[in-house]
Amino acid sequence: NAGVTQTPKFQVLKTGQSMTLQCAQDMNHNSMYWYRQDPGMGLRLIYYSASEGTTDKGEVPNGYNVSRLNKREFSLRLESAAPSQTSVYFCASSGDDWTQYFGPGTRLTVL
Amino acid sequence: LAKTTQPISMDSYEGQEVNITCSHNNIATNDYITWYQQFPSQGPRFIIQGYKTKVTNEVASLFIPADRKSSTLSLPRVSLSDTAVYYCLVGDMGSRSGATNKLIFGTGTLLAVQP
């Protein structure tokens, strides 16, 4: 089992560019999540998906969109990147016991 | 969602027992208490979860008093590799609706273990 995988690991964007962060899990979990973590801060929930076909906003959804493509995959899209979106992005998934398993993260810099 | 308060940082030495206390005065009846550990440049990792009294696993113990307004994570005989940020979270784990599993991570406690 690979657990939760994320691509890319690193990305540099210019202001206004768009990109999609990919996340996949092989644990057959229903729920998936996207968080961002700024330096010296805790994680803040951007969006989550309780099951395939459903998504809902978290604490900081502005500037992001998500797609729950199937049970395995949950992508995060930045339509027009801004410097304030420079952060480390973590994807997570959870099963029936709600324990969240995290991916290795994507370090995004927006210039 | 219940807010949690924990110390920003703690220092310890190898071989000591470390206790990190978290306060959650507004904990709800259905809320569970969960602790995660995060090393630099990695995603958080689940350590332990409990509802009341005491829970123990191979890594840590979790003590929860009867009023559940606080909890204490206990790490026995820490080593240098236990240097990390520890997050206390409170949330409703009993619901089967993912809509209630919105965990608030906060800033956590940075535990620094020295030789």
mmCIF file of C-alpha atoms in Angstrom, chain B residues 2 7 20 23 30 33 39-40 43-44 46-47 49 55 59 68-69 74 79 92 97 99 102 104 106 113:
data_model
loop_
_atom_site.group_PDB
_atom_site.id
_atom_site.type_symbol
_atom_site.label_atom_id
_atom_site.label_comp_id
_atom_site.label_asym_id
_atom_site.label_seq_id
_atom_site.Cartn_x
_atom_site.Cartn_y
_atom_site.Cartn_z
ATOM 1 C CA ALA B 2 -14.543 22.791 20.306
ATOM 2 C CA PRO B 7 1.374 25.141 25.193
ATOM 3 C CA ILE B 20 1.451 17.680 27.151
ATOM 4 C CA SER B 23 -7.677 22.237 27.356
ATOM 5 C CA ASN B 30 -20.118 13.327 20.935
ATOM 6 C CA ILE B 33 -10.000 13.721 21.585
ATOM 7 C CA PHE B 39 7.785 16.009 11.901
ATOM 8 C CA PRO B 40 9.276 18.789 9.756
ATOM 9 C CA GLY B 43 2.232 15.305 7.068
ATOM 10 C CA PRO B 44 0.757 14.737 10.555
ATOM 11 C CA PHE B 46 -2.098 9.784 14.188
ATOM 12 C CA ILE B 47 -0.851 8.958 17.694
ATOM 13 C CA GLN B 49 -7.521 8.833 20.387
ATOM 14 C CA VAL B 55 -6.178 5.028 26.670
ATOM 15 C CA VAL B 59 3.447 4.844 21.573
ATOM 16 C CA ARG B 68 -13.408 15.932 29.728
ATOM 17 C CA LYS B 69 -12.488 19.624 29.677
ATOM 18 C CA SER B 74 1.955 11.225 27.964
ATOM 19 C CA SER B 79 14.160 10.158 22.585
ATOM 20 C CA ASP B 92 -17.254 14.332 16.532
ATOM 21 C CA SER B 97 -21.439 11.972 8.061
ATOM 22 C CA ALA B 99 -19.639 16.804 7.260
ATOM 23 C CA LYS B 102 -13.899 18.934 10.221
ATOM 24 C CA ILE B 104 -9.310 22.090 13.782
ATOM 25 C CA GLY B 106 -4.456 24.760 15.818
ATOM 26 C CA VAL B 113 14.057 16.754 23.107
#
